[in-house]
Every structure is written in C-alpha cells, then in structure tokens.
XYZ file of C-alpha atoms in Angstrom:
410
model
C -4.936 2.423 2.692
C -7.971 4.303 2.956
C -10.947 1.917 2.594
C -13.015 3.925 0.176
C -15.355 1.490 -1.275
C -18.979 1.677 -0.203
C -20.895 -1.508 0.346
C -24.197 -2.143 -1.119
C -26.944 -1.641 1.554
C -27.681 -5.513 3.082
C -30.503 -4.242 5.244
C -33.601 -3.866 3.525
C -36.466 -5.564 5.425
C -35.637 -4.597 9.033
C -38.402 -3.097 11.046
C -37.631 -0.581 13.525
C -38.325 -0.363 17.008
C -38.252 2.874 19.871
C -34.831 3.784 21.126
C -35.672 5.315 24.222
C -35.262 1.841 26.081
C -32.158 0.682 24.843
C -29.218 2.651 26.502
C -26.567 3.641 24.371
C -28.063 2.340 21.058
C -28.380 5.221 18.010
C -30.484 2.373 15.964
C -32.609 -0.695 16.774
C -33.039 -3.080 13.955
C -35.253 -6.460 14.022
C -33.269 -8.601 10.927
C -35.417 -11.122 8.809
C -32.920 -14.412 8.172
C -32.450 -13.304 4.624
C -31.176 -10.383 5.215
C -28.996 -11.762 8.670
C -27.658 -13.975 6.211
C -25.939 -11.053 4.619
C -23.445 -10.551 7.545
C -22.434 -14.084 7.622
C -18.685 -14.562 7.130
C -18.613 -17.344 3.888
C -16.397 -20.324 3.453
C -14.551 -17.986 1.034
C -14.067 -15.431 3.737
C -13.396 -17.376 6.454
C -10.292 -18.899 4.004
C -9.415 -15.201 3.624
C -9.011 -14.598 7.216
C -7.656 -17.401 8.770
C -4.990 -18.253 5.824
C -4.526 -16.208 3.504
C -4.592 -13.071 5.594
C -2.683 -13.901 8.623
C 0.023 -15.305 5.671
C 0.967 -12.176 4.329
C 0.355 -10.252 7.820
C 3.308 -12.649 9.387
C 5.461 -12.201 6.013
C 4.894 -8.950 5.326
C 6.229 -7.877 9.042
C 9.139 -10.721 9.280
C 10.448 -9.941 5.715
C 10.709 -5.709 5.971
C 11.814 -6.034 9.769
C 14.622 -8.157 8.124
C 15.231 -5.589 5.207
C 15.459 -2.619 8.112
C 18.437 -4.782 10.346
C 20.246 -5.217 6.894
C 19.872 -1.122 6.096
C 21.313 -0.653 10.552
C 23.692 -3.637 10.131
C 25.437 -2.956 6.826
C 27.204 0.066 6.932
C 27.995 0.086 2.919
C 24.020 -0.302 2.547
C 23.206 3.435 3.996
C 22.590 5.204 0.953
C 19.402 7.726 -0.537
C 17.764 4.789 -2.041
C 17.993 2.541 0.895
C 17.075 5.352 3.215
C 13.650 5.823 0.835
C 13.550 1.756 1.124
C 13.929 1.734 4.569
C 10.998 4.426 4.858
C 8.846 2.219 2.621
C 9.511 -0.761 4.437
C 8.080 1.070 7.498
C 5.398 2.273 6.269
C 4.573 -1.263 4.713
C 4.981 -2.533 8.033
C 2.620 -0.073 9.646
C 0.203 -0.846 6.702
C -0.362 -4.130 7.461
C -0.746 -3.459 10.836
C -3.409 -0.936 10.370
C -5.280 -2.703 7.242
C -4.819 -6.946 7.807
C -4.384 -6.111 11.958
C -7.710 -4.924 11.975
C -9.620 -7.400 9.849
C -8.065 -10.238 12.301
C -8.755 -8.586 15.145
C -12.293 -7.960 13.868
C -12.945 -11.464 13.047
C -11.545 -13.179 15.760
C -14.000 -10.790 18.132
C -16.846 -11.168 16.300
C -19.417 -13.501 13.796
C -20.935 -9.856 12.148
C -18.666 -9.043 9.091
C -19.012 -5.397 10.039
C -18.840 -5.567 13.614
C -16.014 -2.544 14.753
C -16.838 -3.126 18.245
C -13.575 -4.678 19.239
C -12.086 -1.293 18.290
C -14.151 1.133 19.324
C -14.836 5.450 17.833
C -10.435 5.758 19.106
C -9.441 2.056 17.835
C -11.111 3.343 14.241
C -10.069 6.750 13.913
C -6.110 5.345 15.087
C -6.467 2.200 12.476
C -7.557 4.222 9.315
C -5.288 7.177 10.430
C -1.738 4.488 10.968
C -3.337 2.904 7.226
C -3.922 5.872 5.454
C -1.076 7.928 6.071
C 1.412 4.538 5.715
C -0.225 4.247 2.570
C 0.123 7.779 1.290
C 3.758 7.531 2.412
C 4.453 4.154 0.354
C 3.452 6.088 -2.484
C 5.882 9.123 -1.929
C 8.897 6.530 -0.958
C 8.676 4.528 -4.366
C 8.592 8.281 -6.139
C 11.281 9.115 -4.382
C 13.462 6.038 -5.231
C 12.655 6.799 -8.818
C 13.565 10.578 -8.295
C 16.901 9.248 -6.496
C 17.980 6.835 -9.409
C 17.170 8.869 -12.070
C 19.650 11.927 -9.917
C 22.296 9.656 -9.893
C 22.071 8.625 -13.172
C 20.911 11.935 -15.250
C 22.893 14.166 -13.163
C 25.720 12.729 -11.617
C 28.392 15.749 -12.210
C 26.207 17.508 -9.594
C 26.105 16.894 -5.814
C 26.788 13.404 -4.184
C 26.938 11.485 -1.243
C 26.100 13.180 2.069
C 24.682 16.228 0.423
C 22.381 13.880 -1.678
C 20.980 11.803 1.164
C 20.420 15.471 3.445
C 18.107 16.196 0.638
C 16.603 13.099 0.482
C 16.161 13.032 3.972
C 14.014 16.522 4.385
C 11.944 15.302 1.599
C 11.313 12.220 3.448
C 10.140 14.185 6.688
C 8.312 16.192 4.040
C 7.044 13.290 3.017
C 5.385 11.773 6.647
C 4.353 15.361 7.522
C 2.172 15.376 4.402
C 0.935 11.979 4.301
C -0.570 12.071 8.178
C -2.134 15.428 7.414
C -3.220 14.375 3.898
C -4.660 10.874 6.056
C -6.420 13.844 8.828
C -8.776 14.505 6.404
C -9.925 11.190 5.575
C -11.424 10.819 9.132
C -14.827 12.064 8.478
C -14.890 8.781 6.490
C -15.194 6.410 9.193
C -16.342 9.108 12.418
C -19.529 8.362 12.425
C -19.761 5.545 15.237
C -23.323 3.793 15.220
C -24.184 1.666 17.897
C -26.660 -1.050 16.478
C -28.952 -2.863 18.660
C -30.064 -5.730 16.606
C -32.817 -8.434 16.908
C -31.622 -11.673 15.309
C -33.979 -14.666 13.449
C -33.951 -17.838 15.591
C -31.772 -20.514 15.012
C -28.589 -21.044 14.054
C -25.920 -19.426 13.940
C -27.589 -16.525 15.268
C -28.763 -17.840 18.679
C -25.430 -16.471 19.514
C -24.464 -13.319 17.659
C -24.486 -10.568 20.091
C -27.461 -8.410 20.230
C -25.163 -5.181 20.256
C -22.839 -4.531 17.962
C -20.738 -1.095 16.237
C -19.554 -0.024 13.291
C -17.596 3.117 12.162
C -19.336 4.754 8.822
C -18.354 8.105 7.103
C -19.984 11.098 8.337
C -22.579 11.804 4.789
C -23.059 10.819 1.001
C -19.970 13.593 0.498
C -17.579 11.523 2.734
C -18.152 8.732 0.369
C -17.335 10.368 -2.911
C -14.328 12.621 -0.703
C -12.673 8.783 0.209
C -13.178 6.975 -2.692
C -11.829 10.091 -4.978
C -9.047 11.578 -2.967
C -7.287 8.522 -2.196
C -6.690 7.501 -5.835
C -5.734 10.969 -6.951
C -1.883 10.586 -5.530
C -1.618 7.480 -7.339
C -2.929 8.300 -10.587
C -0.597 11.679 -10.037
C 2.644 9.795 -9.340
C 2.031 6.977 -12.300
C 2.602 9.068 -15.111
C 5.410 10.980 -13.102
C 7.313 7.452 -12.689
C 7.384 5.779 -15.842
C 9.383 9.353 -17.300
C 11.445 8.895 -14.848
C 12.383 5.533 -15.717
C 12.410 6.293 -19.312
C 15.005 9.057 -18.422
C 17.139 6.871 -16.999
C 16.995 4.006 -19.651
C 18.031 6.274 -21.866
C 20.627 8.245 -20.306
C 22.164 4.973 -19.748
C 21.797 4.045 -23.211
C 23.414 7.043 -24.473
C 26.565 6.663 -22.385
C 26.673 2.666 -23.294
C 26.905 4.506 -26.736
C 29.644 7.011 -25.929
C 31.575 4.215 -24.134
C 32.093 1.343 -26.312
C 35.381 2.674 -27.989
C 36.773 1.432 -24.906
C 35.816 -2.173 -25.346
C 33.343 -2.210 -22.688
C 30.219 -2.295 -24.596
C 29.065 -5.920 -23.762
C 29.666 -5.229 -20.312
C 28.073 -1.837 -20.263
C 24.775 -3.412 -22.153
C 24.489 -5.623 -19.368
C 24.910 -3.479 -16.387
C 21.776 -1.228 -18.544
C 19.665 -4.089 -18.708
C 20.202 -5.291 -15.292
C 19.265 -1.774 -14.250
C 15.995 -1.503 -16.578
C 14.963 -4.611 -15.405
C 15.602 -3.444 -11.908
C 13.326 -0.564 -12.284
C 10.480 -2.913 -14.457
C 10.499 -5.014 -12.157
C 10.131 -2.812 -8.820
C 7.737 -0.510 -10.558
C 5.730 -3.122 -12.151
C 5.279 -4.635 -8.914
C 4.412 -1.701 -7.150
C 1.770 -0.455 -9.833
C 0.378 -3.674 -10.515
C -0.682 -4.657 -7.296
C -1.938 -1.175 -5.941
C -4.079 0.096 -9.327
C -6.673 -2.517 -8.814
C -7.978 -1.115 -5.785
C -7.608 2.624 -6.894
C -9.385 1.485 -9.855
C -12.232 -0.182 -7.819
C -12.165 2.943 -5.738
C -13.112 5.522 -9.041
C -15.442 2.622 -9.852
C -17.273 3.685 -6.417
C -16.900 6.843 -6.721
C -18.375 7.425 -9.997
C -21.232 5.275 -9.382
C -22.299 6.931 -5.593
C -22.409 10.176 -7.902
C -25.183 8.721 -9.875
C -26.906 7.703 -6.655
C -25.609 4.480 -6.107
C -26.178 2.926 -9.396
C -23.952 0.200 -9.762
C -23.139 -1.829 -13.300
C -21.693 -4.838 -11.971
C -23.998 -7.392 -8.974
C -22.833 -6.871 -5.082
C -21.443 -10.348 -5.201
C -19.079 -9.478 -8.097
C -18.500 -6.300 -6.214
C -16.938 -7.412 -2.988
C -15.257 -10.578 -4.693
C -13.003 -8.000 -6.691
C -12.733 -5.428 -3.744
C -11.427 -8.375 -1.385
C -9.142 -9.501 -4.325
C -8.061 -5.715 -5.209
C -7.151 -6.209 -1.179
C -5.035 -9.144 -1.037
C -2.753 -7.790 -4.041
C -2.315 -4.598 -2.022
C -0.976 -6.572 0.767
C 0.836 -8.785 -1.342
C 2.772 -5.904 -2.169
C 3.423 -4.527 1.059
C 4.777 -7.923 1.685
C 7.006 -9.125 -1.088
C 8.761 -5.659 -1.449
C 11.854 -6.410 0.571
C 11.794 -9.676 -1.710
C 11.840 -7.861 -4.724
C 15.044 -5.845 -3.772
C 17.069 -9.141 -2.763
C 16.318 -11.163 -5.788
C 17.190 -8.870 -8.562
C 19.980 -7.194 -6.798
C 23.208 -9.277 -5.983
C 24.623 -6.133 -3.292
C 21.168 -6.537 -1.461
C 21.354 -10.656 -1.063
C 25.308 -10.241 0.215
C 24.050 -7.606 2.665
C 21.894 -9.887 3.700
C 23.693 -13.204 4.134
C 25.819 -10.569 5.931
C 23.219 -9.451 8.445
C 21.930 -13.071 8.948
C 25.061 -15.094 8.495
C 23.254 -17.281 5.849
C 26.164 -19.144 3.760
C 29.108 -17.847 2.463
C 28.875 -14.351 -0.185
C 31.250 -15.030 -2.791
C 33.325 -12.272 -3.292
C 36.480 -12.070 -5.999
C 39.777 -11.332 -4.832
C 40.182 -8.527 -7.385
C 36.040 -8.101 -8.315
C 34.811 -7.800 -5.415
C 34.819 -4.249 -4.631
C 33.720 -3.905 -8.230
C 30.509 -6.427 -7.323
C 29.402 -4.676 -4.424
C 29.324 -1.182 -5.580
C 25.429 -0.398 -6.319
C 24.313 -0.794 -9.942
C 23.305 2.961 -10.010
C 26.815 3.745 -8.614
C 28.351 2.099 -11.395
C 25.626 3.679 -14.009
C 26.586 6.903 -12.296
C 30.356 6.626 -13.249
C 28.913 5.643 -16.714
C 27.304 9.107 -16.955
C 30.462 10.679 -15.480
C 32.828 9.543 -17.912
C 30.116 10.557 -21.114
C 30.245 13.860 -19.142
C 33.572 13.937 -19.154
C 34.409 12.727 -22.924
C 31.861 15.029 -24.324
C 32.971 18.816 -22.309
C 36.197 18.376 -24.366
C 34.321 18.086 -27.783
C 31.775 20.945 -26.669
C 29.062 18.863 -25.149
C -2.827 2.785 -3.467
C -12.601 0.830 4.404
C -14.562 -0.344 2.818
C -16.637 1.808 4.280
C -19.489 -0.365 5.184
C -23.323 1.216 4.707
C -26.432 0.179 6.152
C -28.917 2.127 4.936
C -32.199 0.466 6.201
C -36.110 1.696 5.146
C -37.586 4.633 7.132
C -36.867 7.576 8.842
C -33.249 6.553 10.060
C -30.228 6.049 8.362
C -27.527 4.346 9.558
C -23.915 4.786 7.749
C-alpha cells in the first residue's frame, strides 16, 4: 500500500548550519529537545512494533503460504476463484513484506522514527514499488472473485471450466501488468532521498542517536496530493462495482430457489443461498472494512494539503488513526486465508487434506455432493431455472520535515 499520508512538520526550531563541511549531507539541522522529542518511538509504538506488528507479519505469511500448498496440493481445489485466491494470497504475502518488513527492519536499525537509512534511495524505491503494486493487485483479485462468482452463477449456460479459468487467467496477468505500472508512478512519492546531518540535545536518549541519518520524501507539494489521491481512486472505483455484483448474485440465486421448489428442494435450496450470501458478506465485508479506513485517512490528507496543510483534527489524533487505519490493513492481509476456511466446509477438508490434520468426514453417498463448491452447486441451480424456463419461452506515510528558512527538506 502506498503510504500517502503526510506527516505534520516536527521540526520547527532547528537552526541551520553550512553544508560545505559535511560530506554527503543535503541538510544540517541542530534539534532543540522539544522538538528531538518528536522522533522518539512511544511506549505505544514500541508495543506496535515489537508485538503487534511482528504478530500479523508471522501470521499473515504462515497462514497464505498454507492457503497456496492447499491450492498445489489439492487437485479438486484448482478452479477460477482459487486461482484469483491464490493471486491474492500472493500479493498479501508480498504486502506484508513490503509494508510491516520495512517498519521492523526500520526500527530494529534505528531510535529516529523516520530514519530510512537501513534501506537506502534502491531499498525505498523496491519497498514502496513490491507494496504498492501488491496492493493494487489485492484490489483487482477480490474484483475478480466477485466477477468469477457472479459468471458462474448469472451465466452458467455459457462457457465453463477450462475456458473460464483461460480467461481468468489473462485477466490476472492483466491484472499484475497494470498494478506494477499503475505502482511506477507512485515513485516520485518517496524519490527524493535526503541525507540529514543532525545535531542532537544532550542527554538521554540522544547521547546515542546517530548524527546521520536518511529518509525517502516525495519529490514536491504535487507528489503529496498525486499519492494520497490516486491510491484511493481504485478502491472507491471497485466498491460500488462489488456490492452489484453481489446483489446480482443474491438474487439470481433467489430467483432459481423460486423456480425450484416444486421439486421439494426449497429448504435445502434456501440454505445453500444463504450460505452463499453469507459467503460473499462475509469476504467482502472483511475486505472493505479493513482497507476503507486508510483510503479514507488518505482523502482526509489529500484534501487538507490542498488547502495548504490545514488540518481539522491535532497531529496526535492524526497518526493514532493513521497507525490504527494500518494495523486493520494488515489484519486483512492476514486473516484472508482464514476467512475462506471457516465459512467454507470444501476449503477446511482441503486443508486437513494438505496438512493431514484429523480425519474430513465424508458420507458414503454425500460426499461428492459436500465437496462440490457452493457456487458449483448454485451454478446447477441456475442451469436447471435455465432449463425449466426455455420450454415455457423464457486499499508511506510519507514523512515531511519542513524546517524554517531557506531549505526544505521532504
């Protein structure tokens, strides 16, 4: 995810020195203790990166590694959605690699909360570039899912099977082509590598902060408002595009429930439509949720750099509900795989499969029945109104110093 918040300046007392005499430097700042006190990890952050981070960085990665041996281990389980699951599960995997990686790596190198020394001008431009386009292709995967169900289930007298997943499959290299490139353009965001060479107060904890340290900042003001604006555009786009699409296929599946109960499977046929609308409440809902704080924050930004940085709510407030927008977008990338195995029975006997975890209880005569997909069996609903009817005729913060006087540091 593209980091397009803007911090509050926390420099605003620094006196500035010559640069000629300190090597690489672009900036030489001398920090008062109020303001060094601004780049102090709190007891709040340093919960946030030694727990609660590294948490859902470990079971984010274990849990979709485990969902991608189930999709290569189960043959049964190699279908369009899966293969859109499979590419979200990646691309989760990659984002927390890129987004929570980072921040560990960050902290565990350094005492300045904006220190991007440890990665360097290549380590930020190959961090935001892995986050960004992951992101961008989470967004596409979960649209595609939708677009796959409601195929299967609104128009299942047209092509299945292998035809299906070729299509789905070009749209999915679509998909990664699109997101990098759309993720290309985001690097003027965090290019602009300033080398800070910074006089701390005495005392503690300062006598040992480094007296060099990096960060990467967007290019300009325009960078800013670009970031902040274009990331949350695909996901206010694909929002509105998603609930239809689950309203389409509630309702198709409603209307065949109808046209099917003078065969004495109406009770049955109400609960294989509920399972499936909770199914796609439940996956959407946790999707949505978890990613439209952040986006949200990110217009917030946006909007209020275009009136030249005038901001309603304190910086406190600020980067308590940025870091909180954060952990739910993590959370998501996280609990996805977790989602899919507790609300679907096929995905926990796949699993048990893969892992050899208990014994899958399967019929004698059911069986088959229970392991079909619940949009393969919603699919045959469809077929058979299709049938009966013919015959009657029918989601960095980029961080901004901008110290007094003539040079501005971003």
């Amino acid at each position: 995810m593209n980091n397009s918040v803007v911090l509050a300046p926390l420099v605003s007392n620094c006196s500035y020195m010559s640069c000629h005499d300190f090597g690489d430097c672009n900036v030489v700042l001398s920090f008062s203790e109020e303001d060094a006190i601004g780049y102090l990890y709190s007891d709040l952050d340093k919960l946030y990166f030694t727990i609660i981070l590294p948490i859902l960085f470990a079971l984010g990665v274990l849990s979709n590694v485990a969902f991608l041996l189930v999709i290569y281990n189960v043959k049964r389980m190699r279908t369009s959605t899966n293969y859109c699951l499979a590419n979200l599960a990646v691309a989760d995997v990659l984002f927390l690699m890129g987004s929570v990686g980072s921040k560990l790596l960050k902290y565990a190198n350094s005492p300045i909360t904006i220190d991007d020394s440890s990665l360097g001008l290549a380590g930020c431009i190959a961090v935001y570039l892995i986050s960004d386009t992951a992101y961008l292709l989470s967004l596409a995967a979960i649209t595609l899912v939708s677009f796959e169900k409601f195929y299967a289930v609104c128009s299942a007298y047209r092509a299945l099977g292998d035809s299906r997943r070729r299509v789905f499959v070009r749209l999915l290299v679509a998909s990664w082509i699109v997101a990098f490139c759309v993720a290309v353009s985001f690097i003027p965001c965090i290019v602009d590598y300033v080398v800070v060479c910074s006089f701390w107060p005495p005392g503690d904890p300062f006598n040992s902060w480094p007296s060099e340290f990096a960060y990467c900042g967007p290019v300009g003001d325009w960078a800013i408002l670009y970031g902040a604006g274009a990331q949350a555009i695909p996901f206010l786009l694909i929002f509105p595009i998603n609930v239809y699409l689950y309203l389409r296929i509630i309702v198709s599946i409603t209307r065949a429930i109808k046209d099917t109960s003078i065969a004495g499977r109406k009770k049955k046929n109400i609960r294989q439509r509920n399972q499936i609308a909770i199914m796609l409440i439940v996956n959407g809902a946790v999707f949505f949720i978890c990613l439209a704080p952040f986006e949200m924050i990110s217009l917030f930004y946006m909007i209020a750099f275009a009136h030249n940085g005038e901001f309603i709510l304190p910086e406190d407030t600020r980067q308590s509900l940025t870091s909180s927008a954060k952990v739910l977008a993590y959370l998501n990338a996280a609990v996805n795989p977790f989602v899919y195995t507790c609300m679907s029975a096929q995905y926990r006997d796949a699993f048990c499969q893969t892992f050899g975890i208990g014994r899958c209880s399967r019929s004698a005569n059911g069986g088959e029945t229970e392991r079909q997909p619940v949009f393969k069996r919603a699919r045959q609903m469809s077929s058979n109104l299709t049938a009966s009817t013919s015959a009657g005729s029918s989601m960095k913060i980029y961080h901004t110093v901008r110290p007094t006087g003539s040079h501005r540091v971003y």
